XYZ file of C-alpha atoms in Angstrom:
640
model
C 38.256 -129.369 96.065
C 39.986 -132.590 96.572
C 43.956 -132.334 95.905
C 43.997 -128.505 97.259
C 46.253 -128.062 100.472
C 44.867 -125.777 102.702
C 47.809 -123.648 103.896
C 48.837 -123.439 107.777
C 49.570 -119.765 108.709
C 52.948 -118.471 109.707
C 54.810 -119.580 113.371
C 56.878 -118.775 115.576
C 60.022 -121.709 114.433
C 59.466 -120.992 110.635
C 62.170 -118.586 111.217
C 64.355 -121.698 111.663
C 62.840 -123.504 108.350
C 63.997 -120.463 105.842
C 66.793 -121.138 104.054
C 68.957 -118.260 103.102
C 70.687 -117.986 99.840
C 73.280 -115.829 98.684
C 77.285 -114.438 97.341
C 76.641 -115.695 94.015
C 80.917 -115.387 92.068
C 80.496 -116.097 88.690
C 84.087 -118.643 86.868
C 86.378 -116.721 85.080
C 85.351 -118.523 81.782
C 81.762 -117.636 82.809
C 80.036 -121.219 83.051
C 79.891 -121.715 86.597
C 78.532 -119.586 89.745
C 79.389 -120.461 93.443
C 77.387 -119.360 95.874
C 76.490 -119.714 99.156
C 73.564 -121.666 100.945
C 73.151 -121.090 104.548
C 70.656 -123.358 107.102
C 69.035 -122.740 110.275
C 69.951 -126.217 112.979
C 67.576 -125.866 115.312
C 67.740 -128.968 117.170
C 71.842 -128.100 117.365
C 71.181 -124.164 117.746
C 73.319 -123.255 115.259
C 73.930 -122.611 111.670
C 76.008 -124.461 108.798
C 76.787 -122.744 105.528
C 78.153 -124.211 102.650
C 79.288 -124.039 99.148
C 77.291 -124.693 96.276
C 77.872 -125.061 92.414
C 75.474 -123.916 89.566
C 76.650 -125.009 85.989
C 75.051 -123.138 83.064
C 75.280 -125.690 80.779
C 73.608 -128.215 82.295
C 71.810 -125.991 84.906
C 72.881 -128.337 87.696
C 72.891 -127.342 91.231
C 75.485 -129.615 93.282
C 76.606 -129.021 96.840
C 80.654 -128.769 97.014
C 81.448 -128.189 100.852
C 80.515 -129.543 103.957
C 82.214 -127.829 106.744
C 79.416 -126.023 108.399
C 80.793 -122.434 107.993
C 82.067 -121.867 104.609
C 81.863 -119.158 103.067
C 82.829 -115.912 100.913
C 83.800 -118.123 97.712
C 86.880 -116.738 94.978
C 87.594 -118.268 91.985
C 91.529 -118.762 90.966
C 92.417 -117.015 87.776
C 92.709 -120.272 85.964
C 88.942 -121.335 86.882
C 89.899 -124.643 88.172
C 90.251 -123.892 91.786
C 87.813 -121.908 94.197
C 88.953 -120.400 97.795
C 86.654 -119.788 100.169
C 86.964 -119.220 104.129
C 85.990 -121.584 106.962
C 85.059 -120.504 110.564
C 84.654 -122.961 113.420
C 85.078 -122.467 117.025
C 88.728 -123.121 116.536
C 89.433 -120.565 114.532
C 89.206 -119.107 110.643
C 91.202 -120.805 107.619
C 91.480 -120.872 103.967
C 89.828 -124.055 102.410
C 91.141 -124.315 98.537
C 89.006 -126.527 96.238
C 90.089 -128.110 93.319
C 87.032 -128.829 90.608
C 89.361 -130.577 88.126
C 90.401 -133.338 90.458
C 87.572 -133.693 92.448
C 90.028 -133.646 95.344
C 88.742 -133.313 98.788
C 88.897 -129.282 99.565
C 92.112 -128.394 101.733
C 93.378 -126.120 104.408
C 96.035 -123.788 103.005
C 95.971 -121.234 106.023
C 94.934 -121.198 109.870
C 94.752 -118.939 112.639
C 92.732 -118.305 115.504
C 92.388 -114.975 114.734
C 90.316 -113.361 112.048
C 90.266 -113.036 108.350
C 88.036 -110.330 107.215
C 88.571 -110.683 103.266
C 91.121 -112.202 101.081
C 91.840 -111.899 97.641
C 94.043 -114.319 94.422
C 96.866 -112.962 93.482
C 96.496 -112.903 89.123
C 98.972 -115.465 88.449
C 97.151 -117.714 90.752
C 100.063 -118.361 92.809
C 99.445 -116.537 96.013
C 96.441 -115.363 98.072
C 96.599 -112.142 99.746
C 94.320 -111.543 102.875
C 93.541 -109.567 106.010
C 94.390 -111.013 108.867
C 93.822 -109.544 112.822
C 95.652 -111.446 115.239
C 93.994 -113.248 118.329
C 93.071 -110.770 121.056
C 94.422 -111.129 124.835
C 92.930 -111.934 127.929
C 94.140 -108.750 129.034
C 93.358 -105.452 126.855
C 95.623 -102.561 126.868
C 93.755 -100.230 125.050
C 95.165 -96.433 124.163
C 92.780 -96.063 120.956
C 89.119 -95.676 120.364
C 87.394 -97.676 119.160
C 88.193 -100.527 120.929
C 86.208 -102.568 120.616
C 83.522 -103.265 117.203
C 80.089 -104.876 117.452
C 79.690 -108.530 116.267
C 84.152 -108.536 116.490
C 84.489 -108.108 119.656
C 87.666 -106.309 121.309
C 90.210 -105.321 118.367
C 93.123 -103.544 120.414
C 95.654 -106.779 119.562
C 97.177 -104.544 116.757
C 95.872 -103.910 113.062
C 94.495 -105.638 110.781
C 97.106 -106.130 108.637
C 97.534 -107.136 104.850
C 99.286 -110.663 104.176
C 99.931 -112.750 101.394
C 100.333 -116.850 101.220
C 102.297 -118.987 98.927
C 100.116 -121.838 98.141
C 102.502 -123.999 97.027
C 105.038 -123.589 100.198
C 102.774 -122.016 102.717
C 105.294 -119.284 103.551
C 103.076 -116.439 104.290
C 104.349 -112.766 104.210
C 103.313 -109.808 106.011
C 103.167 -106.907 103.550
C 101.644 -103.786 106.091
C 103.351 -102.774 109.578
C 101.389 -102.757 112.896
C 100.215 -99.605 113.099
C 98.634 -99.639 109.444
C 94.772 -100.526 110.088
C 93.711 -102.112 106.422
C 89.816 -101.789 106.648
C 90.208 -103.360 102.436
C 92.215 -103.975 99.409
C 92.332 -104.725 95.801
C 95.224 -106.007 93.541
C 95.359 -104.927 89.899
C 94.895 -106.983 87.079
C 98.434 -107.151 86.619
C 99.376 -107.959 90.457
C 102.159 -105.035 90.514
C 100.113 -102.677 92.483
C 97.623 -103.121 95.328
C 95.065 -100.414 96.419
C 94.314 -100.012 100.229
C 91.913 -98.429 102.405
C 93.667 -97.748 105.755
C 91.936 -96.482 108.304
C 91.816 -92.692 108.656
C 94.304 -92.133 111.735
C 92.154 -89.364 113.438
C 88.493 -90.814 112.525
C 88.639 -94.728 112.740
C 85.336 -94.754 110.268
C 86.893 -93.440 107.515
C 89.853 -94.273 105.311
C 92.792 -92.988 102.916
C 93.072 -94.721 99.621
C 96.537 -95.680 98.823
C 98.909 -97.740 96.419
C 101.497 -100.513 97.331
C 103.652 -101.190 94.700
C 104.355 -105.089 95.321
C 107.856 -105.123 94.066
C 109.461 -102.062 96.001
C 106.624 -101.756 98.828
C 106.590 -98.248 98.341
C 103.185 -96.858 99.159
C 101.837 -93.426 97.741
C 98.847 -91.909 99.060
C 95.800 -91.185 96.508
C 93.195 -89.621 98.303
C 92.067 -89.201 101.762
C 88.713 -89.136 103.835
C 86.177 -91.527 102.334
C 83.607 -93.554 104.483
C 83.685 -96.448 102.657
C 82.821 -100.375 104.188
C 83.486 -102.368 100.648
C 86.619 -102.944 99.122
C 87.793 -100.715 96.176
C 87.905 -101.898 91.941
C 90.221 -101.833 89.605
C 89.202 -100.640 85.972
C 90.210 -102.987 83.422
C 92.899 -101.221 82.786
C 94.310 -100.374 85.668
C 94.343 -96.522 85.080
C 91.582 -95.792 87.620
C 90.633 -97.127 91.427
C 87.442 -97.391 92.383
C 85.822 -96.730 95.134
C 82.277 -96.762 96.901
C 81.623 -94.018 100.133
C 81.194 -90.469 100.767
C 83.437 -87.950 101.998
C 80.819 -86.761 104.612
C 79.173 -84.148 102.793
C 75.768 -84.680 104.996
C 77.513 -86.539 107.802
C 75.842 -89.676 108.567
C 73.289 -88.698 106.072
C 75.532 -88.494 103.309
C 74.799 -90.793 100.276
C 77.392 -92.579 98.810
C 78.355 -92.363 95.644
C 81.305 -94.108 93.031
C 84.351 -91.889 92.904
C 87.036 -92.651 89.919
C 91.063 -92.134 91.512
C 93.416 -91.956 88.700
C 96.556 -94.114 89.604
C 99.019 -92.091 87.611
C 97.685 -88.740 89.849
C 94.395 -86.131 89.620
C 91.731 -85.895 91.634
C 88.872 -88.156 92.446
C 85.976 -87.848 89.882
C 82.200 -88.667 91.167
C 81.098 -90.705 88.718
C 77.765 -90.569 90.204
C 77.902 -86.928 90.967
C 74.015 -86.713 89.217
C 72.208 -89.541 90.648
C 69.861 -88.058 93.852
C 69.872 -91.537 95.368
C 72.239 -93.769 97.555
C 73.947 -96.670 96.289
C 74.247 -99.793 98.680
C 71.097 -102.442 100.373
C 70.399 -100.681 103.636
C 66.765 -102.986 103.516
C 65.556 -104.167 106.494
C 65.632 -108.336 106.148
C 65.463 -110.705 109.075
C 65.976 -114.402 107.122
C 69.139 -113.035 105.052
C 72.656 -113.363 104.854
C 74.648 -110.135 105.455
C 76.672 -109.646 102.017
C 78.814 -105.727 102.237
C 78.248 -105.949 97.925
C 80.994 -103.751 96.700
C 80.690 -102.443 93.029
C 81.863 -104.215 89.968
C 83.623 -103.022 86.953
C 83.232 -104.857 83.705
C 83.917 -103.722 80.362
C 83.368 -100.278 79.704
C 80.631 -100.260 83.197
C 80.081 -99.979 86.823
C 77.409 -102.350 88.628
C 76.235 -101.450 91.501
C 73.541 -101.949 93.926
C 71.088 -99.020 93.637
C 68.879 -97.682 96.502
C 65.136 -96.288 95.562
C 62.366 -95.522 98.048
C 61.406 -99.465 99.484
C 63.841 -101.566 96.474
C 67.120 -102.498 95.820
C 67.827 -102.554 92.253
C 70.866 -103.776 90.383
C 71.901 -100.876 87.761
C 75.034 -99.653 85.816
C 77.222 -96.660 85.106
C 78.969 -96.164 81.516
C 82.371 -94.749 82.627
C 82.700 -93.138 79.284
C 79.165 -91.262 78.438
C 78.423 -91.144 82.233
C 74.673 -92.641 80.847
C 73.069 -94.874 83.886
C 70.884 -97.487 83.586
C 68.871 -99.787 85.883
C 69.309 -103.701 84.966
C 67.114 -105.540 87.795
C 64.200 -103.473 87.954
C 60.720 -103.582 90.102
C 59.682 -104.402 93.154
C 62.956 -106.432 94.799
C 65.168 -106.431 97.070
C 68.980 -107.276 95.465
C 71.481 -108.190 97.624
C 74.557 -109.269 95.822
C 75.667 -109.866 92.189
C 78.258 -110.828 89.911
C 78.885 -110.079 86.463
C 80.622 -111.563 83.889
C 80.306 -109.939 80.511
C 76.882 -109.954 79.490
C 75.659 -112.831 82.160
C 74.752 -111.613 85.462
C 74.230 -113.707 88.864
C 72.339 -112.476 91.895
C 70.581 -112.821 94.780
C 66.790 -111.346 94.925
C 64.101 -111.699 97.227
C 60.625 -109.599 97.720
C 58.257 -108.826 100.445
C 56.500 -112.158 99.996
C 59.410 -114.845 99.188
C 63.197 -114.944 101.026
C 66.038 -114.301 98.789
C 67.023 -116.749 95.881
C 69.656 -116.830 93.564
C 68.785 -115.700 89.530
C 70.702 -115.104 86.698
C 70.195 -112.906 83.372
C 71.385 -113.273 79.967
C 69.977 -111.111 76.756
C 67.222 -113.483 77.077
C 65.943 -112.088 80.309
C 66.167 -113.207 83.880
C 65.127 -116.431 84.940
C 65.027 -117.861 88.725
C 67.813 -120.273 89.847
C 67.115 -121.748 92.922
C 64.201 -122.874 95.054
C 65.401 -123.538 98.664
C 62.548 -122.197 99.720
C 59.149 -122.904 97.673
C 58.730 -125.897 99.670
C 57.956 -123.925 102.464
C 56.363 -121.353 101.259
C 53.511 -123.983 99.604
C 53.113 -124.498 103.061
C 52.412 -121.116 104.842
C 49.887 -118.866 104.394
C 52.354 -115.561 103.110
C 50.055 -111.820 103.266
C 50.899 -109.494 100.365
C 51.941 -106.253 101.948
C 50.284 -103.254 100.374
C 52.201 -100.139 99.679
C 50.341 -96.568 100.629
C 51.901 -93.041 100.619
C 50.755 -89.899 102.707
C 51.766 -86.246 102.603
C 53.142 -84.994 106.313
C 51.697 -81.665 107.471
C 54.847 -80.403 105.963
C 53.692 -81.964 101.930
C 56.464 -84.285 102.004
C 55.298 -88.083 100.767
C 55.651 -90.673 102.889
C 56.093 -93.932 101.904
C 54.532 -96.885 104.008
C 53.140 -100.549 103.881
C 50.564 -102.736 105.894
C 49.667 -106.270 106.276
C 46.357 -107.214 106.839
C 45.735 -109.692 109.896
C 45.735 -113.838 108.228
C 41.744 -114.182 107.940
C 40.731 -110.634 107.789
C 37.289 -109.599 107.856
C 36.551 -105.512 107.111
C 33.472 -105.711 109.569
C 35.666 -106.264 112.784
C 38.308 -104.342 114.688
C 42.043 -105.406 114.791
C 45.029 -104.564 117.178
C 48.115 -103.297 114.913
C 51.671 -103.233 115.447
C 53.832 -100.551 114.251
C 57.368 -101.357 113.365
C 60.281 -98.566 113.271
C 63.425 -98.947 111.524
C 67.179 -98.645 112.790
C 69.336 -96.444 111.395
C 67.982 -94.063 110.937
C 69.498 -94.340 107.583
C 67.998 -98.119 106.525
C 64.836 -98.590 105.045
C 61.521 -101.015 104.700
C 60.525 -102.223 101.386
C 60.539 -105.241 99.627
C 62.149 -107.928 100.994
C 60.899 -110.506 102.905
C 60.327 -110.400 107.031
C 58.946 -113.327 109.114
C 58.500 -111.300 111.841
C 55.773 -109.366 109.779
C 53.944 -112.319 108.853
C 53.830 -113.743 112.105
C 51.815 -110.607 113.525
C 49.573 -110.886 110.837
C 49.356 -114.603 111.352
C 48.146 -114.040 115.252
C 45.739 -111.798 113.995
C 47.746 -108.324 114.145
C 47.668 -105.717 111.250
C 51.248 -104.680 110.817
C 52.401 -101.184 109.414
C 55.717 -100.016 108.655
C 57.296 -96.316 107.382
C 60.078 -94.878 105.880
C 60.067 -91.736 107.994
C 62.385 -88.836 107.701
C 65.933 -90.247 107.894
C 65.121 -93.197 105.799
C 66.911 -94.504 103.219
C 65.956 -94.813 99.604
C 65.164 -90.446 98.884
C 67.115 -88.123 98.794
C 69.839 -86.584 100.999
C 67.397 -83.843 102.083
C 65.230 -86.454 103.245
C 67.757 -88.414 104.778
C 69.101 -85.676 107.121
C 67.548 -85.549 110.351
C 71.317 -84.743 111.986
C 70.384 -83.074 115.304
C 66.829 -83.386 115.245
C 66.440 -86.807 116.328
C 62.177 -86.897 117.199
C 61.435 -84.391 115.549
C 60.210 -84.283 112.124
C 61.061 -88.156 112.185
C 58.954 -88.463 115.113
C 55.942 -86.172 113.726
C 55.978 -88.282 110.335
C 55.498 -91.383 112.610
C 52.527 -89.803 114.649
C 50.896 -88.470 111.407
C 51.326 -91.342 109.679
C 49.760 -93.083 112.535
C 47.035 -90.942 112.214
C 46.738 -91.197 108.283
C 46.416 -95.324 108.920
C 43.734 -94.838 111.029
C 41.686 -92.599 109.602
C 42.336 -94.607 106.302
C 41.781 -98.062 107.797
C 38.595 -97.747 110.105
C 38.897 -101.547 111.212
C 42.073 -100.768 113.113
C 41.365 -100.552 116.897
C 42.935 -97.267 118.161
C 43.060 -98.494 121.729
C 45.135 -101.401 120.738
C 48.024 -100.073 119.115
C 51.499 -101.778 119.807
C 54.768 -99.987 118.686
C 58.317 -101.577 118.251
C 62.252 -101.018 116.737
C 65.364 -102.065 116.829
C 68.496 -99.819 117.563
C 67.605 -96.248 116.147
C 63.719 -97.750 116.130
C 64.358 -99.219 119.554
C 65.542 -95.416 120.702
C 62.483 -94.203 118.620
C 60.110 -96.902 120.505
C 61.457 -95.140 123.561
C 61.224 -91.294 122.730
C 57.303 -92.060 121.724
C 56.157 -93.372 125.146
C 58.137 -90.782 127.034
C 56.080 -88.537 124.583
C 52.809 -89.747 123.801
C 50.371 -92.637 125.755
C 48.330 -93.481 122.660
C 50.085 -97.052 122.302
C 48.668 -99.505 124.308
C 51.867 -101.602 124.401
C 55.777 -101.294 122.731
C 58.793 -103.336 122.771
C 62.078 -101.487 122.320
C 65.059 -103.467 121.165
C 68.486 -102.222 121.577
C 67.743 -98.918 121.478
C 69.135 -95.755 122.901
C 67.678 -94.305 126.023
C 70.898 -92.124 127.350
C 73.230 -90.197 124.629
C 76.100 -89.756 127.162
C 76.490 -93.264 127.561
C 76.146 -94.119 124.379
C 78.913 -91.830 123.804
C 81.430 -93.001 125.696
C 80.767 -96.547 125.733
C 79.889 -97.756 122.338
C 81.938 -98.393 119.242
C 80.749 -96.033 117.120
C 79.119 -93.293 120.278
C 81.796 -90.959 119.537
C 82.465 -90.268 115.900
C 78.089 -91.091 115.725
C 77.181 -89.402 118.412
C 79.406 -85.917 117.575
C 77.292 -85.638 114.098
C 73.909 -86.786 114.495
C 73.412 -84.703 118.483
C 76.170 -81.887 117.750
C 79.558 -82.198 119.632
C 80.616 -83.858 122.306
C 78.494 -83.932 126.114
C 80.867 -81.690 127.252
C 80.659 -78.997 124.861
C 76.735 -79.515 124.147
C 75.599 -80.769 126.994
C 71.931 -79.367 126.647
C 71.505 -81.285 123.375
C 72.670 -84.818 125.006
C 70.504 -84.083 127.354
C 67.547 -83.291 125.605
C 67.664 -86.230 122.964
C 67.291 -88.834 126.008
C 64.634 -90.486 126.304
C 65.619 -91.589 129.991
C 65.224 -88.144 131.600
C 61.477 -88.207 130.670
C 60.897 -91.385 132.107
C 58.505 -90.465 134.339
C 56.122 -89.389 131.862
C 55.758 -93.372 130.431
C 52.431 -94.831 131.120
C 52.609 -97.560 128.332
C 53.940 -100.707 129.238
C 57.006 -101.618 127.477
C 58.895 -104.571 126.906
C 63.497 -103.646 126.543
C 65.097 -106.810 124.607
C 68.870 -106.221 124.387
C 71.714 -108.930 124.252
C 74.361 -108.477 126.678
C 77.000 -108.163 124.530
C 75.498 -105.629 122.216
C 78.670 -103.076 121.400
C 76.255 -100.856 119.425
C 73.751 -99.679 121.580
C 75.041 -101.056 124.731
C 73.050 -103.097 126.853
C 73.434 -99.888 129.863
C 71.034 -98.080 127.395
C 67.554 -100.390 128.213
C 69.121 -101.678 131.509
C 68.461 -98.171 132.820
C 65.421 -96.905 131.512
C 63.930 -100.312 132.761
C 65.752 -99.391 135.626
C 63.698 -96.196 136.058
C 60.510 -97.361 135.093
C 60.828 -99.828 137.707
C 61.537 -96.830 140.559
C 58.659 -95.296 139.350
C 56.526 -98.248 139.494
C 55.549 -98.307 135.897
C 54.982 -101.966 133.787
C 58.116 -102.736 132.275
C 59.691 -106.074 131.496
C 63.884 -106.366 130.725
C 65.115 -109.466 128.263
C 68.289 -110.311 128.271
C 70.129 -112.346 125.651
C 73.303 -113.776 126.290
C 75.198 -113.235 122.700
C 74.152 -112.341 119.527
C 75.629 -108.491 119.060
C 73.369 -105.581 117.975
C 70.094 -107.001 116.133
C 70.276 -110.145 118.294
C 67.142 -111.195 116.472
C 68.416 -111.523 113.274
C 72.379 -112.495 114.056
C 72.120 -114.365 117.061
C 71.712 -118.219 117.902
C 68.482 -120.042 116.505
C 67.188 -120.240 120.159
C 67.172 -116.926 121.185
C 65.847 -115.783 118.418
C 62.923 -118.094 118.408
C 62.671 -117.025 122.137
C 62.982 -113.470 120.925
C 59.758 -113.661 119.233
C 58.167 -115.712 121.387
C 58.302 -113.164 123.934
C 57.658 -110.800 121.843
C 54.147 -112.240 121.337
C 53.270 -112.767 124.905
C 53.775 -109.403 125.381
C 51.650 -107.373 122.973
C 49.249 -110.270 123.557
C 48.897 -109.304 127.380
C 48.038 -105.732 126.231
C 46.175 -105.828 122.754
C 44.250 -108.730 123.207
C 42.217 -107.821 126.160
């Protein structure tokens, strides 16, 4: 078969080779989409991101920055300029680029603090944006939290709201100090701007309010949301917005789109009927992380729409309430734009990284291909979906990958794989990781548990009964696998997670020695630490265990893994980065610690940077190194 390329199978640096594509922002006239490309230096252990161009018309692709860390691109009002923000070790700025002139792009702001989002003002005169100052040397904190993971310390003041001249750089500060903006959104008409402060009792959720820009008079319009995008303005300007929950089920709760009429009322769910979350809570490690907010155009609501293992793109009619999915099937969308009846977005699956596409009445069509070159390279296995009904007849929804090479008549080792959260979700977007077990000859299997994602809130609320029915669906499915897929080896199964999987890695070998091997990754192994030292321990921690350790101690006590430590016979590998504000790096530091008392085979990885999920967010090297180790380890133990 001369002219056929036979296909290498999947290693170790191919997580460096992916190229990750996403934020597609459509022009105000509706002709041109930026959006964001972002690539893996190796050799320079770092990445560069950068703006690109897509023109309808001639569907040309052409690159427009070069600065290495562009991104989050916004279009002026007039269509002939686009902002977007530029991070180097010096600091953040705002980079203005002007595609009539085909002048070299240009600094308009700089600090060496942060700027979370920013926003054009609809005359196309100013930019507002959020700005947090630098942070001292010395903290003096009197607030929790504190400190945020993949920020860093944030007691140097709020983030505040600010707004920049672009013609004389004279920038204005338009919220006080003690006014924490977590988002904003100016109306069409730029009289009124709509702002999530944070809640001043419960730092993780937020009041909506209106600033009127002449007076700066702000009114309050409703308060207690959990909400992490910004808020909309209808076309009008008669309604905000906005995309959270008020709690309902805790840290279960779905979220759902809640209408605020500006002139007064109450909030209206607009969403009220739909039994599933809206939001990507996917699990994807070659991605860029994109918070997608909704979009209001016309008479409809876009939003990103979460069901069992996809993310689909669908819309809302404000008016008839009618709902409708737009990107169907078996994807994974992670951000859109829409601009009347053309719509840009980013799309991957569980066998190809995320691309950018585009739709028009004529259907969708695919338009970029970073990454085919690759992919013609590397051998990529096809998960295969499978559901199973628990002992209690809930279905469970799972995948596996057959080992690269498989043959029915031998036996294989197999991984399992646990998701954080517990509220995220496998599915179908693309993981390297997966295919490089099944490339060194692993089967790889993967569930969405109780506390998943993607169902319903019933399903989704395992609030004080962490390893319980989450853990039984694990063990059963487990079971199911086996019993359904003879060539697996039961005597070399491997487990792993990271964060909630990482404390679910750990609550399975202080209960159960039927894994031969398990990695946990910046997981939870002590709920009173994670309490008192994490960002999010105490507002998590009080809903998900019940209270605080000193008013329910037994429960804190009970849902740590670390006081059973000396019932762990498998040998486990702890992975956490040292600067991990999530799960702090305490929580594997001393349930190695333990193990190690006790004489047991454990084995403690430390990364210097990279935050919580170190192997997807942190430097090219470690996470290369990451895996590698990775590897070794449930080599040692599964290929014996």
């Amino acid at each position: 078969m001369g002219g056929l390329m036979e296909k290498r199978k999947i290693q170790v640096g191919d997580v460096g080779r992916f190229v990750m594509v996403d934020e597609p922002v459509i022009s105000p006239d509706g002709w041109l989409v930026a959006f964001l490309v972002k690539r893996t230096l190796v050799t320079e252990d770092r990445y560069s991101s950068n703006l690109w161009i897509y023109n309808r018309q001639t569907r040309r692709l052409s690159q427009l920055t070069s600065g290495g860390g562009d991104h989050s691109p916004a279009w002026a009002p007039d269509g002939l300029r686009l902002a977007f923000v530029s991070r180097n070790p010096q600091g953040m700025a705002i980079w203005i680029a002007d595609l009539e002139g085909h002048a070299a792009p240009r600094p308009v702001f700089h600090t060496k603090g942060r700027i979370p989002r920013f926003h054009w003002s609809p005359e196309g005169e100013h930019i507002l944006f959020l700005h947090r100052k630098e942070e001292k040397d010395i903290k003096e904190i009197e607030d929790i939290p504190f400190w945020i993971d993949g920020e860093g310390f944030i007691c140097q003041g709020a983030t505040q709201l600010l707004r920049l001249n672009i013609l004389s750089g004279e920038v204005e500060t338009l919220t006080d100090t003690e006014t924490d903006v977590r988002s904003f959104a100016c109306s069409h008409k730029g009289d009124r701007v709509a702002l999530c402060l944070a809640h001043k009792r419960d730092f993780y959720l937020c009041d909506v309010l209106l600033m009127d820009m002449e007076t700066g008079a702000i009114q309050e319009m409703a308060s207690g949301f959990q909400t992490f995008v910004p808020p909309a303005w209808s076309p009008d300007d008669k309604f905000i917005l906005i995309q959270g929950h008020r709690r309902q089920r805790g840290m279960a709760s779905h979220n759902d789109l809640w209408l605020i009429p500006v002139d007064g009322g109450k909030p209206r769910n607009l969403t009220a009927q739909l039994p599933l979350n809206i939001g990507n809570s996917l699990y994807c490690d070659v991605r860029i992380r994109i918070l997608q907010g909704p979009v209001w155009e016309g008479k409809c609501v876009y939003f990103l729409l979460s069901e069992g293992g996809a993310v689909k793109l669908a819309r809302v009619n404000v008016e008839s309430g009618e709902l409708k999915v737009i990107v169907d099937g078996d994807v994974g969308v992670n951000s859109f734009s829409v601009k009347g009846d053309y719509l840009a977005f980013s799309k991957g699956t569980d066998t190809a990284p995320i691309e950018l596409w585009e739709k028009t009445k004529e259907g969708e069509r695919r338009i970029t291909h970073f990454n085919d070159g690759l992919l013609r390279h590397v051998n990529i296995a096809r998960p295969e979906r499978f559901t199973f009904r628990a002992s209690d007849g809930q279905a469970i929804e799972g995948w596996i990958i057959k080992p690269n090479d498989f043959d029915p008549n031998r036996g294989y080792p197999a991984i399992l794989w646990i998701h954080g959260g517990p509220k995220s979700k496998f599915g179908y977007d693309f993981m390297h990781e997966f295919q490089l077990y099944a490339a060194n000859g692993y089967a790889v299997a993967y569930l969405n548990p109780r506390g998943s994602d993607g169902y319903s809130e019933d399903f989704a609320d395992i609030r004080k009964h962490f390893g319980e029915r989450d853990y039984q669906d694990i063990m059963e499915g487990t079971d199911w696998l086996l019993n359904k897929f003879p060539w697996i080896d039961p005597d070399r199964l491997g487990v792993t997670g990271i964060s909630y999987g990482g404390f679910m890695t750990n609550w399975i070998v202080t209960h159960t020695d039927r894994f031969a091997a398990a990695v946990s990754e910046e997981g939870i192994s002590d709920q009173i630490t994670m309490f008192g030292t994490t960002d999010i321990g105490p507002f998590f921690n009080k809903d998900v265990i019940g209270g605080e350790p000193w008013s329910n101690l037994e429960s804190y006590l009970e849902k740590s893994p670390l006081l059973r430590a000396d019932r762990v016979k498998t040998p486990i590998m702890f992975i956490h980065s040292l600067d991990d504000l999530r799960c702090g790096v305490e929580q594997s530091i001393q349930l190695f610690t333990a193990l190690r008392c006790l004489g047991r085979k454990a084995k403690l990885l430390l990364l210097p940077s990279g935050g919580h999920v170190v192997g997807w967010t942190g430097r090219p090297s470690l996470r290369i190194e990451r895996l590698r180790q990775k590897l070794l380890w449930f080599d040692e133990f599964l290929k014996r």
